Amino acid sequence: MDQRFQLLPDQASTFAPRVDLLYLFLWSVTAFFTLLIFLLIVYLGLRYRRRSATEVPTPMHGGTALEIAWTVIPLIIVMVIFFWGAKIYFTFYSPPADAIEIHVIGKQWMWKIQHPEGRREINELHVPVGKAVKLVLSSQDVIHSFYVPAFRVKQDAVPGRYTVMWFKATRVGEYHLFCAEYCGTEHSRMVGKVIVMEPDAYQAWLVGSPADQSPVVAGEKLFKTLGCVACHAVQAPTMAGLYMSQQKFTDGSTVVADDNYLRESILDSTAKIVEGYQPVMPSYRNQISEEQVMQLVSYIKSLKNPPREGGSTQFPAAPAPSQR
């Protein structure tokens, strides 16, 4: 047999064994009941076949035990599958707090990636082994889907919002990266690779060549260039401590200020008006790029200092890469 033949891709993340075990269970249940039903059809067809033209079968009126059995047994199996799958699902959507946050932008037809230190990549993603990595995905044009078969992880990159996925690689090596959502004529060429490295080798790679400005530093400059600080230090809701805080709006509703809320507030400022303020902020839709939105969001997320007395906010300089 060809040694290269594999029923499943390599298992190279903490998710892979768990997903494969559930898949094996589903496959086993399917195979068992398919074989059982086939054998019962054959057996009953032979056992109760009509042996003569005058033979009349005896009427059957069912059985309570049989009715209970074929109701309860499938119910138990379905509930096992549901809770097993739900546990994996919620783990997939709950990245650890200490995960490395990397920004990924899907574009026809490439993946644009930037590390928190500023290092950029196209269609390649370098990550350290044994460390949780959180990807913040967005799209510049149409729906894409970031898919790494060896990690058993896949997440859509959707225009107009952020989506999140995470993984922890367990094996050093190179693994295929695909776009799993048809996104245009060159969809089949939207491929790349994930390169898993030892932690020391990953750090050496990060500093091995000059990096661009980090998203936080670039966002700080853009925040000042666009004149945001003129209002958001005194006249408008302050940015320091805003991320993941509870915001109350003029219509009485509330929301947690997560990545998608910050994005919406930048691109469509009048969509939700914070209580106590007027809808005077300009919207920046079609004025700044997807990458610039990501930089502004990164900078706002970095502002941790509480507001000063009197309502103004301290806007600290973004920390150097060695301090983050």
Short mmCIF file of C-alpha atoms in Angstrom, two decimals:
data_model
loop_
_atom_site.label_atom_id
_atom_site.label_comp_id
_atom_site.label_asym_id
_atom_site.label_seq_id
_atom_site.Cartn_x
_atom_site.Cartn_y
_atom_site.Cartn_z
CA MET A 1 0.00 0.00 0.00
CA ASP A 2 1.16 3.54 -0.71
CA GLN A 3 2.69 4.85 2.54
CA ARG A 4 1.51 8.35 1.66
CA PHE A 5 -2.14 7.32 1.84
CA GLN A 6 -3.94 8.78 4.86
CA LEU A 7 -7.57 8.41 5.79
CA LEU A 8 -7.36 11.70 7.72
CA PRO A 9 -4.89 14.62 7.61
CA ASP A 10 -2.11 14.85 10.19
CA GLN A 11 -3.14 15.73 13.72
CA ALA A 12 -1.19 18.89 14.51
CA SER A 13 -3.29 20.81 17.06
CA THR A 14 -5.06 20.22 20.34
CA PHE A 15 -8.40 20.25 18.49
CA ALA A 16 -7.47 17.53 16.00
CA PRO A 17 -7.70 14.43 18.27
CA ARG A 18 -10.96 15.64 19.80
CA VAL A 19 -12.58 16.33 16.44
CA ASP A 20 -11.35 13.05 14.99
CA LEU A 21 -12.69 11.07 17.96
CA LEU A 22 -16.14 12.60 17.50
CA TYR A 23 -15.94 11.94 13.76
CA LEU A 24 -14.97 8.31 14.43
CA PHE A 25 -17.93 7.95 16.79
CA LEU A 26 -20.33 9.37 14.19
CA TRP A 27 -18.88 7.11 11.52
CA SER A 28 -19.12 4.05 13.81
CA VAL A 29 -22.75 4.75 14.73
CA THR A 30 -23.64 5.25 11.07
CA ALA A 31 -21.85 2.06 10.00
CA PHE A 32 -23.40 0.02 12.83
CA PHE A 33 -27.00 1.00 12.10
CA THR A 34 -26.53 0.75 8.34
CA LEU A 35 -25.27 -2.82 8.71
CA LEU A 36 -27.92 -3.67 11.32
CA ILE A 37 -30.79 -2.42 9.14
CA PHE A 38 -29.41 -4.19 6.07
CA LEU A 39 -29.13 -7.53 7.93
CA LEU A 40 -32.60 -7.14 9.43
CA ILE A 41 -34.09 -6.47 6.00
CA VAL A 42 -32.45 -9.62 4.62
CA TYR A 43 -33.39 -11.73 7.66
CA LEU A 44 -37.01 -10.57 7.84
CA GLY A 45 -37.39 -10.88 4.09
CA LEU A 46 -36.34 -14.52 4.25
CA ARG A 47 -37.99 -15.38 7.58
CA TYR A 48 -41.42 -13.99 6.76
CA ARG A 49 -41.59 -14.52 3.03
CA ARG A 50 -44.84 -15.92 1.59
CA ARG A 51 -44.35 -19.60 0.96
CA SER A 52 -47.60 -20.27 -0.93
CA ALA A 53 -50.28 -18.31 -2.76
CA THR A 54 -52.88 -19.16 -0.09
CA GLU A 55 -50.77 -18.22 2.91
CA VAL A 56 -52.21 -15.33 4.91
CA PRO A 57 -49.93 -13.59 7.44
CA THR A 58 -50.97 -13.25 11.08
CA PRO A 59 -51.85 -9.63 12.02
CA MET A 60 -49.42 -7.96 14.43
CA HIS A 61 -50.48 -5.19 16.81
CA GLY A 62 -47.07 -3.87 17.87
CA GLY A 63 -45.29 -3.99 21.22
CA THR A 64 -44.78 -1.34 23.87
CA ALA A 65 -41.24 -2.49 24.69
CA LEU A 66 -40.22 -2.25 21.03
CA GLU A 67 -41.75 1.23 20.67
CA ILE A 68 -39.89 2.46 23.78
CA ALA A 69 -36.61 0.90 22.61
CA TRP A 70 -36.51 2.50 19.17
CA THR A 71 -37.46 5.87 20.70
CA VAL A 72 -35.14 5.95 23.72
CA ILE A 73 -32.02 4.44 22.14
CA PRO A 74 -31.82 6.96 19.25
CA LEU A 75 -32.60 9.78 21.71
CA ILE A 76 -29.67 8.79 23.92
CA ILE A 77 -27.33 8.54 20.93
CA VAL A 78 -28.42 11.94 19.57
CA MET A 79 -28.00 13.59 23.00
CA VAL A 80 -24.48 12.14 23.32
CA ILE A 81 -23.58 13.54 19.90
CA PHE A 82 -25.16 16.91 20.73
CA PHE A 83 -23.40 17.49 24.05
CA TRP A 84 -20.10 16.09 22.77
CA GLY A 85 -20.19 18.38 19.74
CA ALA A 86 -21.38 21.37 21.80
CA LYS A 87 -18.44 20.99 24.18
CA ILE A 88 -15.96 21.10 21.28
CA TYR A 89 -17.87 24.00 19.68
CA PHE A 90 -17.78 26.19 22.79
CA THR A 91 -14.11 25.40 23.35
CA PHE A 92 -13.38 26.46 19.77
CA TYR A 93 -15.09 29.82 20.34
CA SER A 94 -13.44 30.51 23.73
CA PRO A 95 -9.81 31.49 23.08
CA PRO A 96 -7.51 31.65 26.13
CA ALA A 97 -6.79 35.09 27.55
CA ASP A 98 -3.04 34.70 26.96
CA ALA A 99 -3.36 33.74 23.26
CA ILE A 100 -1.20 35.56 20.71
CA GLU A 101 -3.56 37.80 18.70
CA ILE A 102 -2.81 37.87 14.97
CA HIS A 103 -4.83 39.83 12.41
CA VAL A 104 -5.84 38.16 9.14
CA ILE A 105 -7.49 39.94 6.20
CA GLY A 106 -8.91 37.91 3.34
CA LYS A 107 -8.66 39.50 -0.08
CA GLN A 108 -9.20 38.17 -3.60
CA TRP A 109 -7.12 36.09 -3.71
CA MET A 110 -4.69 36.09 -0.79
CA TRP A 111 -4.39 36.10 2.98
CA LYS A 112 -2.79 39.24 4.46
CA ILE A 113 -1.45 38.56 7.94
CA GLN A 114 0.10 40.83 10.56
CA HIS A 115 1.62 39.84 13.89
CA PRO A 116 1.27 42.08 16.99
CA GLU A 117 4.95 43.04 16.68
CA GLY A 118 4.31 44.38 13.17
CA ARG A 119 5.70 41.52 11.07
CA ARG A 120 3.61 40.95 7.93
CA GLU A 121 3.06 37.85 5.80
CA ILE A 122 1.20 36.96 2.62
CA ASN A 123 -0.29 33.44 2.38
CA GLU A 124 1.99 32.24 5.19
CA LEU A 125 1.45 32.13 8.92
CA HIS A 126 4.32 31.47 11.33
CA VAL A 127 3.29 30.38 14.84
CA PRO A 128 5.08 28.89 17.85
CA VAL A 129 4.38 25.30 18.88
CA GLY A 130 2.55 24.80 22.17
CA LYS A 131 1.22 28.38 22.31
CA ALA A 132 -2.41 29.39 21.82
CA VAL A 133 -2.90 31.61 18.76
CA LYS A 134 -6.02 33.74 18.25
CA LEU A 135 -6.80 34.89 14.72
CA VAL A 136 -9.01 37.95 14.21
CA LEU A 137 -10.42 37.56 10.71
CA SER A 138 -11.99 40.08 8.36
CA SER A 139 -12.56 40.37 4.63
CA GLN A 140 -11.85 43.20 2.25
CA ASP A 141 -14.29 42.05 -0.43
CA VAL A 142 -16.27 38.77 -0.34
CA ILE A 143 -16.69 35.88 2.08
CA HIS A 144 -13.54 33.79 2.50
CA SER A 145 -12.89 30.87 4.85
CA PHE A 146 -9.61 30.25 6.68
CA TYR A 147 -9.13 26.47 6.80
CA VAL A 148 -6.20 24.42 8.15
CA PRO A 149 -7.06 20.70 7.79
CA ALA A 150 -4.23 19.48 10.04
CA PHE A 151 -5.54 21.67 12.86
CA ARG A 152 -9.23 20.79 12.23
CA VAL A 153 -10.13 24.47 12.39
CA LYS A 154 -12.09 26.57 9.88
CA GLN A 155 -13.67 30.00 10.17
CA ASP A 156 -15.30 32.36 7.67
CA ALA A 157 -13.86 35.83 7.07
CA VAL A 158 -16.98 37.94 6.51
CA PRO A 159 -17.10 41.46 5.03
CA GLY A 160 -18.29 44.08 7.49
CA ARG A 161 -17.46 42.28 10.72
CA TYR A 162 -14.78 40.43 12.68
CA THR A 163 -14.76 36.71 13.34
CA VAL A 164 -12.41 34.85 15.66
CA MET A 165 -10.78 31.44 15.70
CA TRP A 166 -7.96 29.96 17.76
CA PHE A 167 -5.75 26.90 17.91
CA LYS A 168 -2.70 25.52 19.68
CA ALA A 169 -0.26 23.72 17.39
CA THR A 170 1.30 20.55 18.81
CA ARG A 171 3.76 19.54 16.09
CA VAL A 172 6.53 21.48 14.37
CA GLY A 173 6.19 21.47 10.57
CA GLU A 174 4.44 23.02 7.57
CA TYR A 175 0.71 22.55 7.03
CA HIS A 176 -1.67 23.43 4.21
CA LEU A 177 -3.84 26.54 4.41
CA PHE A 178 -6.89 26.86 2.15
CA CYS A 179 -9.77 29.19 1.47
CA ALA A 180 -12.75 26.88 1.94
CA GLU A 181 -15.40 29.27 0.57
CA TYR A 182 -15.72 29.86 -3.18
CA CYS A 183 -14.66 33.50 -3.57
CA GLY A 184 -14.19 34.09 -7.30
CA THR A 185 -12.40 32.92 -10.42
CA GLU A 186 -9.01 32.50 -8.69
CA HIS A 187 -10.40 30.76 -5.60
CA SER A 188 -8.36 27.62 -6.22
CA ARG A 189 -5.15 29.65 -6.02
CA MET A 190 -5.97 31.14 -2.61
CA VAL A 191 -3.75 28.70 -0.76
CA GLY A 192 -0.86 29.02 1.65
CA LYS A 193 0.80 27.32 4.56
CA VAL A 194 1.05 27.49 8.32
CA ILE A 195 4.60 27.07 9.59
CA VAL A 196 4.84 25.82 13.18
CA MET A 197 8.18 26.57 14.85
CA GLU A 198 9.87 26.03 18.19
CA PRO A 199 9.33 29.08 20.45
CA ASP A 200 12.98 30.20 20.24
CA ALA A 201 12.99 29.80 16.45
CA TYR A 202 9.72 31.76 16.25
CA GLN A 203 11.17 34.65 18.26
CA ALA A 204 14.27 34.63 16.08
CA TRP A 205 12.05 34.73 12.98
CA LEU A 206 10.10 37.71 14.36
CA VAL A 207 13.25 39.79 14.78
CA GLY A 208 15.06 38.34 11.80
CA SER A 209 14.05 41.12 9.41
CA PRO A 210 12.74 44.68 9.83
CA ALA A 211 9.08 44.74 10.77
CA ASP A 212 6.46 47.33 9.94
CA GLN A 213 4.83 49.37 12.65
CA SER A 214 2.72 47.31 14.99
CA PRO A 215 -1.06 47.70 14.59
CA VAL A 216 -1.16 49.59 17.91
CA VAL A 217 1.49 52.14 16.87
CA ALA A 218 -0.03 52.58 13.42
CA GLY A 219 -3.47 52.97 14.97
CA GLU A 220 -2.23 55.65 17.37
CA LYS A 221 -0.83 57.69 14.49
CA LEU A 222 -4.02 57.27 12.48
CA PHE A 223 -6.10 58.25 15.54
CA LYS A 224 -4.23 61.56 15.67
CA THR A 225 -4.11 62.08 11.90
CA LEU A 226 -7.89 61.74 11.58
CA GLY A 227 -8.36 64.17 14.45
CA CYS A 228 -10.15 61.64 16.66
CA VAL A 229 -8.33 62.82 19.79
CA ALA A 230 -9.88 66.32 19.47
CA CYS A 231 -13.29 64.98 20.51
CA HIS A 232 -12.60 61.66 22.20
CA ALA A 233 -10.56 63.29 24.94
CA VAL A 234 -13.36 65.54 26.21
CA GLN A 235 -16.51 65.92 24.09
CA ALA A 236 -17.21 62.31 23.15
CA PRO A 237 -17.07 58.94 24.92
CA THR A 238 -13.49 58.43 26.02
CA MET A 239 -11.47 55.57 24.58
CA ALA A 240 -9.45 54.56 27.65
CA GLY A 241 -10.98 51.47 29.20
CA LEU A 242 -13.69 51.38 26.56
CA TYR A 243 -12.89 47.92 25.19
CA MET A 244 -15.18 45.21 26.61
CA SER A 245 -16.98 47.74 28.81
CA GLN A 246 -20.78 47.98 29.00
CA GLN A 247 -22.23 50.79 26.86
CA LYS A 248 -25.74 52.19 27.26
CA PHE A 249 -27.43 53.85 24.29
CA THR A 250 -30.04 56.56 23.91
CA ASP A 251 -32.73 53.97 23.14
CA GLY A 252 -32.08 52.25 26.47
CA SER A 253 -30.30 49.20 25.04
CA THR A 254 -26.84 48.11 26.14
CA VAL A 255 -23.97 46.24 24.52
CA VAL A 256 -20.46 45.10 25.34
CA ALA A 257 -17.89 47.17 23.45
CA ASP A 258 -16.12 44.33 21.65
CA ASP A 259 -14.20 44.38 18.37
CA ASN A 260 -17.32 44.44 16.21
CA TYR A 261 -18.85 47.31 18.18
CA LEU A 262 -15.67 49.38 17.78
CA ARG A 263 -15.62 48.61 14.07
CA GLU A 264 -19.27 49.62 13.62
CA SER A 265 -18.74 52.83 15.58
CA ILE A 266 -15.87 53.83 13.28
CA LEU A 267 -17.58 52.99 9.99
CA ASP A 268 -21.19 53.85 10.90
CA SER A 269 -21.01 56.23 13.85
CA THR A 270 -24.74 56.95 14.05
CA ALA A 271 -25.79 53.31 14.26
CA LYS A 272 -25.63 53.36 18.06
CA ILE A 273 -25.49 56.62 20.06
CA VAL A 274 -24.11 56.44 23.59
CA GLU A 275 -26.40 57.93 26.23
CA GLY A 276 -25.54 61.54 27.01
CA TYR A 277 -23.86 62.33 23.69
CA GLN A 278 -24.99 63.76 20.36
CA PRO A 279 -24.64 61.99 16.94
CA VAL A 280 -21.98 64.38 15.64
CA MET A 281 -19.15 61.98 14.85
CA PRO A 282 -18.49 61.55 11.09
CA SER A 283 -18.55 58.05 9.65
CA TYR A 284 -15.43 56.70 7.97
CA ARG A 285 -17.00 54.13 5.68
CA ASN A 286 -15.21 54.13 2.29
CA GLN A 287 -12.68 56.61 3.69
CA ILE A 288 -10.28 54.24 5.41
CA SER A 289 -9.19 50.74 4.45
CA GLU A 290 -9.94 47.47 6.20
CA GLU A 291 -6.38 47.44 7.48
CA GLN A 292 -6.71 50.94 8.91
CA VAL A 293 -9.91 49.98 10.72
CA MET A 294 -8.02 47.06 12.26
CA GLN A 295 -5.23 49.44 13.36
CA LEU A 296 -7.67 51.86 15.00
CA VAL A 297 -9.42 49.02 16.82
CA SER A 298 -6.05 47.65 18.01
CA TYR A 299 -5.06 51.06 19.37
CA ILE A 300 -8.37 51.59 21.19
CA LYS A 301 -8.06 48.12 22.73
CA SER A 302 -4.60 49.04 24.04
CA LEU A 303 -5.88 52.07 26.00
CA LYS A 304 -6.25 50.81 29.55
CA ASN A 305 -5.86 53.98 31.65
CA PRO A 306 -9.04 55.26 33.36
CA PRO A 307 -10.41 58.71 32.48
CA ARG A 308 -8.94 61.71 34.29
CA GLU A 309 -11.05 63.89 36.54
CA GLY A 310 -13.30 66.19 34.57
CA GLY A 311 -13.96 63.65 31.81
CA SER A 312 -10.77 63.96 29.74
CA THR A 313 -8.75 60.90 28.92
CA GLN A 314 -5.08 60.14 29.08
CA PHE A 315 -3.91 58.72 25.75
CA PRO A 316 -0.61 56.99 26.48
CA ALA A 317 1.95 56.27 23.82
CA ALA A 318 1.67 52.72 22.52
CA PRO A 319 4.12 50.36 24.28
CA ALA A 320 7.21 49.13 22.53
CA PRO A 321 7.11 45.53 21.25
CA SER A 322 9.31 44.37 24.13
CA GLN A 323 6.78 45.69 26.65
CA ARG A 324 3.66 44.05 25.20
#
